[in-house]
Coordinates of C-alpha atoms in Angstrom, one line a residue:
M1 CA -11.3 -95.0 48.1
A2 CA -14.4 -93.4 46.5
S3 CA -14.1 -93.0 42.7
F4 CA -13.4 -89.6 41.2
Y5 CA -16.9 -89.6 39.6
A6 CA -18.6 -90.4 42.9
M7 CA -16.8 -87.6 44.6
R8 CA -17.8 -84.9 42.1
K9 CA -20.5 -82.5 43.1
K10 CA -23.6 -82.5 41.0
P11 CA -24.1 -79.1 39.3
S12 CA -26.8 -77.0 40.9
M13 CA -30.0 -76.3 39.1
A14 CA -29.1 -72.6 38.9
A15 CA -25.8 -73.5 37.1
I16 CA -27.7 -75.8 34.7
L17 CA -30.3 -73.0 34.0
L18 CA -27.5 -70.5 33.5
L19 CA -25.7 -72.8 31.0
L20 CA -28.9 -73.4 29.1
G21 CA -29.7 -69.7 29.0
L22 CA -26.2 -69.0 27.6
L23 CA -26.5 -71.6 24.9
F24 CA -30.0 -70.3 24.0
S25 CA -28.6 -66.8 23.9
L26 CA -25.8 -67.8 21.5
E27 CA -28.1 -69.6 19.2
H28 CA -30.7 -66.8 19.3
T29 CA -28.0 -64.2 18.5
G30 CA -26.8 -66.2 15.5
A31 CA -30.3 -66.7 14.1
Q32 CA -31.3 -63.1 14.8
S33 CA -28.2 -61.8 12.9
L34 CA -29.7 -63.2 9.6
G35 CA -32.1 -61.5 7.2
V36 CA -33.1 -61.6 3.6
C37 CA -33.4 -59.0 0.8
Y38 CA -36.9 -58.6 -0.7
G39 CA -37.2 -56.7 -4.0
G40 CA -40.9 -56.7 -4.1
Q41 CA -43.1 -56.8 -7.2
G42 CA -41.0 -54.4 -9.3
N43 CA -38.4 -56.9 -10.4
A44 CA -40.6 -59.9 -11.1
N45 CA -44.1 -60.5 -12.5
N46 CA -44.7 -64.0 -11.0
L47 CA -44.2 -63.5 -7.2
P48 CA -46.7 -64.2 -4.4
P49 CA -48.3 -61.3 -2.7
E50 CA -46.5 -59.4 0.0
S51 CA -48.5 -61.1 2.8
E52 CA -47.3 -64.5 1.6
A53 CA -43.7 -63.3 1.3
V54 CA -43.7 -62.1 4.9
S55 CA -45.4 -65.3 6.1
L56 CA -42.7 -67.3 4.3
C57 CA -40.0 -65.4 6.2
T58 CA -41.8 -66.0 9.5
T59 CA -42.3 -69.7 8.8
N60 CA -38.6 -70.1 8.1
N61 CA -37.5 -68.2 11.2
I62 CA -36.2 -65.2 9.2
G63 CA -36.4 -62.3 11.6
R64 CA -35.1 -59.5 9.4
I65 CA -35.9 -58.1 5.9
R66 CA -34.4 -55.5 3.7
I67 CA -36.6 -53.7 1.2
Y68 CA -35.3 -51.2 -1.3
S69 CA -38.2 -48.8 -1.3
P70 CA -41.1 -48.3 1.1
Y71 CA -44.6 -48.9 -0.2
T72 CA -48.0 -49.4 1.4
E73 CA -48.5 -53.1 0.6
I74 CA -45.3 -54.3 2.2
L75 CA -45.4 -51.9 5.2
Q76 CA -49.0 -52.9 6.0
V77 CA -48.3 -56.6 6.2
L78 CA -45.2 -55.9 8.3
R79 CA -47.3 -54.4 11.0
D80 CA -47.1 -56.5 14.2
S81 CA -44.8 -59.0 12.4
N82 CA -41.9 -58.5 14.8
I83 CA -39.6 -58.5 11.8
D84 CA -36.7 -56.0 11.9
L85 CA -36.7 -53.9 8.7
I86 CA -34.1 -52.1 6.6
V87 CA -36.0 -49.7 4.4
G88 CA -34.2 -48.1 1.4
V89 CA -34.3 -44.7 -0.2
P90 CA -34.0 -45.4 -4.0
N91 CA -31.1 -43.6 -5.7
D92 CA -33.5 -41.7 -8.0
S93 CA -35.1 -40.1 -4.9
L94 CA -31.9 -38.8 -3.4
Q95 CA -31.9 -35.4 -5.1
A96 CA -35.4 -34.7 -4.0
L97 CA -34.6 -35.7 -0.4
A98 CA -31.7 -33.2 -0.3
N99 CA -34.5 -30.8 0.3
P100 CA -35.3 -30.8 4.1
S101 CA -39.1 -30.4 3.7
A102 CA -39.2 -33.3 1.2
A103 CA -37.2 -35.5 3.6
A104 CA -39.5 -34.6 6.5
D105 CA -42.5 -35.5 4.3
W106 CA -40.9 -38.8 3.3
V107 CA -40.2 -39.8 6.9
Q108 CA -43.8 -38.9 7.9
R109 CA -45.4 -40.9 5.2
N110 CA -43.1 -43.9 5.1
I111 CA -41.7 -44.2 8.6
K112 CA -43.6 -42.3 11.3
D113 CA -47.0 -43.4 10.2
Y114 CA -46.0 -47.0 10.6
S115 CA -43.5 -46.8 13.5
S116 CA -45.9 -47.8 16.3
N117 CA -45.9 -51.4 15.0
V118 CA -43.3 -51.8 12.3
K119 CA -39.8 -52.5 13.6
F120 CA -37.7 -50.2 11.5
K121 CA -34.0 -50.8 12.2
Y122 CA -32.1 -48.9 9.5
I123 CA -32.8 -46.5 6.7
A124 CA -30.5 -47.1 3.8
V125 CA -30.2 -43.8 2.0
G126 CA -29.0 -44.8 -1.5
N127 CA -27.7 -48.2 -2.7
E128 CA -24.2 -48.6 -4.2
V129 CA -24.1 -45.0 -5.4
N130 CA -21.1 -44.5 -7.7
P131 CA -18.9 -41.9 -6.0
T132 CA -18.2 -40.2 -9.4
S133 CA -21.8 -40.0 -10.5
E134 CA -24.1 -36.9 -10.4
T135 CA -26.2 -38.6 -7.7
A136 CA -23.3 -38.9 -5.3
Q137 CA -23.4 -35.2 -4.3
F138 CA -26.9 -35.7 -2.8
V139 CA -26.2 -38.8 -0.6
L140 CA -24.8 -37.1 2.6
T141 CA -27.3 -34.2 2.5
A142 CA -30.2 -36.6 2.1
M143 CA -28.9 -38.7 5.0
Q144 CA -28.6 -35.6 7.2
N145 CA -32.1 -34.5 6.3
I146 CA -33.6 -37.9 7.0
Y147 CA -31.7 -38.1 10.3
K148 CA -33.1 -34.7 11.3
A149 CA -36.6 -35.8 10.4
I150 CA -36.2 -39.0 12.4
T151 CA -34.9 -37.1 15.4
D152 CA -37.8 -34.6 15.1
A153 CA -40.1 -37.6 15.2
G154 CA -38.4 -38.9 18.4
L155 CA -37.2 -42.1 16.6
Q156 CA -33.5 -41.5 16.5
N157 CA -32.8 -44.1 19.2
Q158 CA -34.8 -46.8 17.4
I159 CA -33.8 -46.2 13.8
K160 CA -30.3 -45.6 12.4
V161 CA -29.7 -43.7 9.2
S162 CA -26.9 -45.1 6.9
T163 CA -26.2 -45.7 3.2
T164 CA -25.3 -48.9 1.4
V165 CA -21.9 -49.2 -0.4
D166 CA -20.1 -52.0 -2.2
T167 CA -16.5 -53.1 -2.2
N168 CA -15.8 -51.3 -5.5
L169 CA -15.1 -48.3 -3.3
L170 CA -11.9 -50.1 -2.3
G171 CA -8.8 -49.2 -4.3
V172 CA -6.8 -51.9 -2.4
F173 CA -8.3 -55.0 -0.8
D174 CA -5.5 -57.5 -0.8
P175 CA -4.1 -58.2 1.7
P176 CA -7.0 -57.2 4.0
S177 CA -4.8 -55.1 6.3
A178 CA -3.8 -52.9 3.3
G179 CA -7.5 -52.2 2.5
A180 CA -8.0 -48.6 1.5
F181 CA -10.6 -46.5 -0.3
S182 CA -9.7 -45.4 -3.8
D183 CA -8.8 -41.8 -4.6
N184 CA -12.2 -41.4 -6.3
A185 CA -14.1 -42.8 -3.4
R186 CA -12.5 -40.8 -0.5
P187 CA -14.2 -37.5 -1.1
F188 CA -17.5 -39.3 -1.1
I189 CA -17.1 -41.7 1.7
E190 CA -15.1 -39.7 4.3
P191 CA -17.9 -37.3 5.3
I192 CA -20.3 -40.2 5.4
I193 CA -18.0 -42.0 7.8
S194 CA -17.9 -39.0 10.0
F195 CA -21.7 -38.8 10.0
L196 CA -22.0 -42.5 10.9
V197 CA -19.4 -42.2 13.7
N198 CA -21.2 -39.2 15.2
N199 CA -24.6 -40.8 15.1
G200 CA -23.6 -44.4 16.2
A201 CA -24.8 -45.9 13.0
P202 CA -23.2 -48.8 11.1
L203 CA -22.0 -48.8 7.5
L204 CA -24.2 -51.0 5.3
A205 CA -22.1 -52.9 2.8
N206 CA -22.9 -55.4 0.0
I207 CA -20.3 -58.1 0.2
Y208 CA -20.1 -60.5 -2.8
P209 CA -17.3 -63.0 -3.1
Y210 CA -19.1 -64.2 -6.2
F211 CA -18.4 -61.0 -8.2
R212 CA -14.7 -61.3 -7.3
V213 CA -14.7 -64.8 -8.8
K214 CA -16.6 -63.5 -11.8
Y215 CA -14.5 -60.4 -12.6
N216 CA -11.3 -60.7 -10.6
N217 CA -10.5 -64.4 -11.1
Q218 CA -10.5 -65.3 -7.4
P219 CA -10.5 -69.1 -6.7
V220 CA -14.0 -70.6 -6.4
P221 CA -13.2 -72.6 -3.2
Y222 CA -11.9 -69.5 -1.6
A223 CA -15.2 -67.8 -2.3
L224 CA -17.4 -70.8 -1.3
F225 CA -15.8 -71.2 2.2
T226 CA -14.4 -74.6 1.0
A227 CA -10.7 -73.8 0.6
P228 CA -8.7 -76.7 2.2
E229 CA -6.0 -74.5 3.6
V230 CA -5.1 -70.9 4.3
V231 CA -5.2 -68.8 1.1
V232 CA -4.0 -65.4 2.4
H233 CA -1.5 -64.9 5.2
D234 CA -1.7 -61.3 6.5
G235 CA 0.7 -60.8 9.4
Q236 CA -0.7 -62.9 12.2
L237 CA -4.1 -63.2 10.6
E238 CA -5.1 -66.0 8.2
Y239 CA -7.8 -66.1 5.6
R240 CA -9.5 -69.2 4.4
N241 CA -12.4 -67.5 2.7
L242 CA -12.9 -64.4 0.5
F243 CA -15.9 -63.1 2.5
D244 CA -13.7 -62.5 5.6
A245 CA -11.0 -61.0 3.4
L246 CA -13.4 -58.5 1.9
M247 CA -15.0 -57.6 5.2
D248 CA -11.6 -57.0 6.9
A249 CA -10.4 -55.0 3.9
M250 CA -13.4 -52.7 4.4
Y251 CA -12.7 -52.5 8.1
S252 CA -9.0 -51.6 7.4
A253 CA -10.2 -48.9 5.0
L254 CA -12.5 -47.5 7.6
E255 CA -9.8 -47.5 10.2
K256 CA -7.5 -45.4 7.9
R257 CA -10.3 -42.8 7.6
N258 CA -11.2 -42.4 11.3
G259 CA -13.9 -45.0 11.1
G260 CA -12.4 -47.7 13.3
S261 CA -15.4 -47.6 15.7
L262 CA -17.9 -48.5 13.0
E263 CA -19.6 -51.8 12.6
I264 CA -20.3 -53.2 9.1
V265 CA -23.8 -54.7 8.4
V266 CA -23.7 -57.0 5.4
S267 CA -26.7 -55.6 3.6
E268 CA -26.5 -58.1 0.7
S269 CA -24.6 -61.3 -0.1
G270 CA -25.5 -64.1 -2.4
W271 CA -24.7 -66.4 -5.3
P272 CA -26.7 -67.0 -8.5
S273 CA -27.8 -70.5 -9.4
A274 CA -27.8 -70.1 -13.2
G275 CA -26.4 -67.9 -16.0
G276 CA -22.8 -69.1 -16.4
A277 CA -20.1 -71.7 -15.5
V278 CA -19.8 -71.0 -11.8
E279 CA -23.4 -70.0 -11.4
T280 CA -24.9 -73.4 -10.5
I281 CA -27.4 -74.7 -8.0
E282 CA -24.6 -76.7 -6.3
N283 CA -22.3 -73.6 -5.9
A284 CA -25.1 -71.3 -4.8
G285 CA -26.4 -73.8 -2.2
T286 CA -22.9 -74.3 -0.9
Y287 CA -22.3 -70.6 -0.6
Y288 CA -25.6 -69.9 1.2
R289 CA -25.2 -72.8 3.6
N290 CA -21.7 -71.9 4.5
L291 CA -22.4 -68.2 4.7
I292 CA -25.3 -68.8 7.1
N293 CA -23.1 -70.9 9.4
H294 CA -20.1 -68.6 9.1
V295 CA -21.7 -65.3 10.1
K296 CA -22.7 -66.7 13.5
G297 CA -19.1 -65.8 14.3
G298 CA -16.8 -63.0 13.2
T299 CA -13.9 -62.3 10.9
P300 CA -10.1 -62.7 11.8
K301 CA -9.9 -58.9 12.4
R302 CA -13.2 -58.8 14.3
P303 CA -13.7 -62.2 15.8
A304 CA -16.3 -63.8 18.1
K305 CA -19.2 -61.6 17.1
A306 CA -22.1 -62.5 14.9
I307 CA -22.2 -60.5 11.6
E308 CA -25.6 -59.1 10.8
T309 CA -26.1 -60.3 7.3
Y310 CA -28.9 -60.1 4.7
L311 CA -29.0 -62.8 2.1
F312 CA -29.8 -61.8 -1.5
A313 CA -32.5 -62.6 -2.2
L314 CA -35.8 -64.0 -1.1
F315 CA -37.0 -64.8 -4.6
D316 CA -35.7 -65.1 -8.1
E317 CA -36.5 -61.9 -10.0
N318 CA -37.4 -62.7 -13.6
L319 CA -37.5 -59.1 -14.9
K320 CA -33.9 -58.2 -14.2
T321 CA -32.0 -57.3 -17.3
E322 CA -28.9 -59.4 -16.8
E323 CA -29.4 -63.2 -16.9
I324 CA -27.4 -63.9 -13.7
E325 CA -29.3 -61.2 -11.8
R326 CA -32.5 -63.3 -12.3
H327 CA -31.2 -66.3 -10.3
F328 CA -30.2 -65.1 -6.8
G329 CA -33.4 -66.3 -5.1
L330 CA -33.4 -68.6 -2.1
F331 CA -37.0 -69.5 -3.1
Y332 CA -38.8 -70.0 -6.4
S333 CA -41.8 -67.9 -7.0
S334 CA -43.9 -70.9 -6.0
K335 CA -42.4 -70.4 -2.5
Q336 CA -40.6 -73.8 -2.8
P337 CA -37.0 -73.6 -1.4
K338 CA -34.3 -73.8 -4.0
Y339 CA -31.7 -75.2 -1.6
N340 CA -31.6 -77.3 1.5
V341 CA -30.9 -74.4 3.8
S342 CA -31.7 -73.9 7.5
F343 CA -32.0 -70.3 8.6
N344 CA -31.7 -71.1 12.3

């Protein structure tokens, strides 16, 4: 009798090509979901020029960049780079952009004039605006005005308008299914959620397990993706890392405010390499390596989908006021890598 192996049909060339294509697509999707945050020259006095920063990203297969304010030098070198871009509206510009004509002028100068060969993906209108601050009242109006100007320019299908929040908006985050916005945050975030839902834009969120270790005494292994066992049991869902727990707490909070259809883009996440007891090269390298691998999948609540994530930050920034804030760079100012990290 012929052996089982001899009797098996050889796979067709079409099947092989289909499988290879699927594997390539999965790998490509994981790589393309990853970006870096680039603060530019304003927070450091020892950085290479913008052209070298963009070249460093290209060389390391980093296909997405977040900048915090548009300026000529960075936008010019991003022309024809094929790098997806988040461009920020600084918090101190929000009041001015609550005026429709000022918003239209901002879009013309910073977006439309470059849109033929710069791949704008999102406009982040404000960053971590405190919902009880004077600035908070201008965020939604500025978003609406920017969106109208983008639409008038015919770019609304290419560029999504959002804002960047942090997990301090959550009044409850543990367990993740109980995630809810605080009483102070709700009047601020609810109309923004409606705006995002209506326009098919994601919420941009800065997710930092590190700060929960620093200020909320969360276990270091839970934050570094190295916990040996489940840390949080939440119904049928299990959490071995704090990143997923924070993400799903935010998703739960959105669901409670009619934002269940929204996707979250992680607009910042990182770990400093100096400045304190848990701020070490070893911990930071562990965090970045594990985060890069982890975001190729999803969270327990939203599984099997790559999480678009921007690592903070491309370089150390030596002019930041707080010591720990100076040490989030993936690269030294010399462009040498700080960690053994692959961005593929």
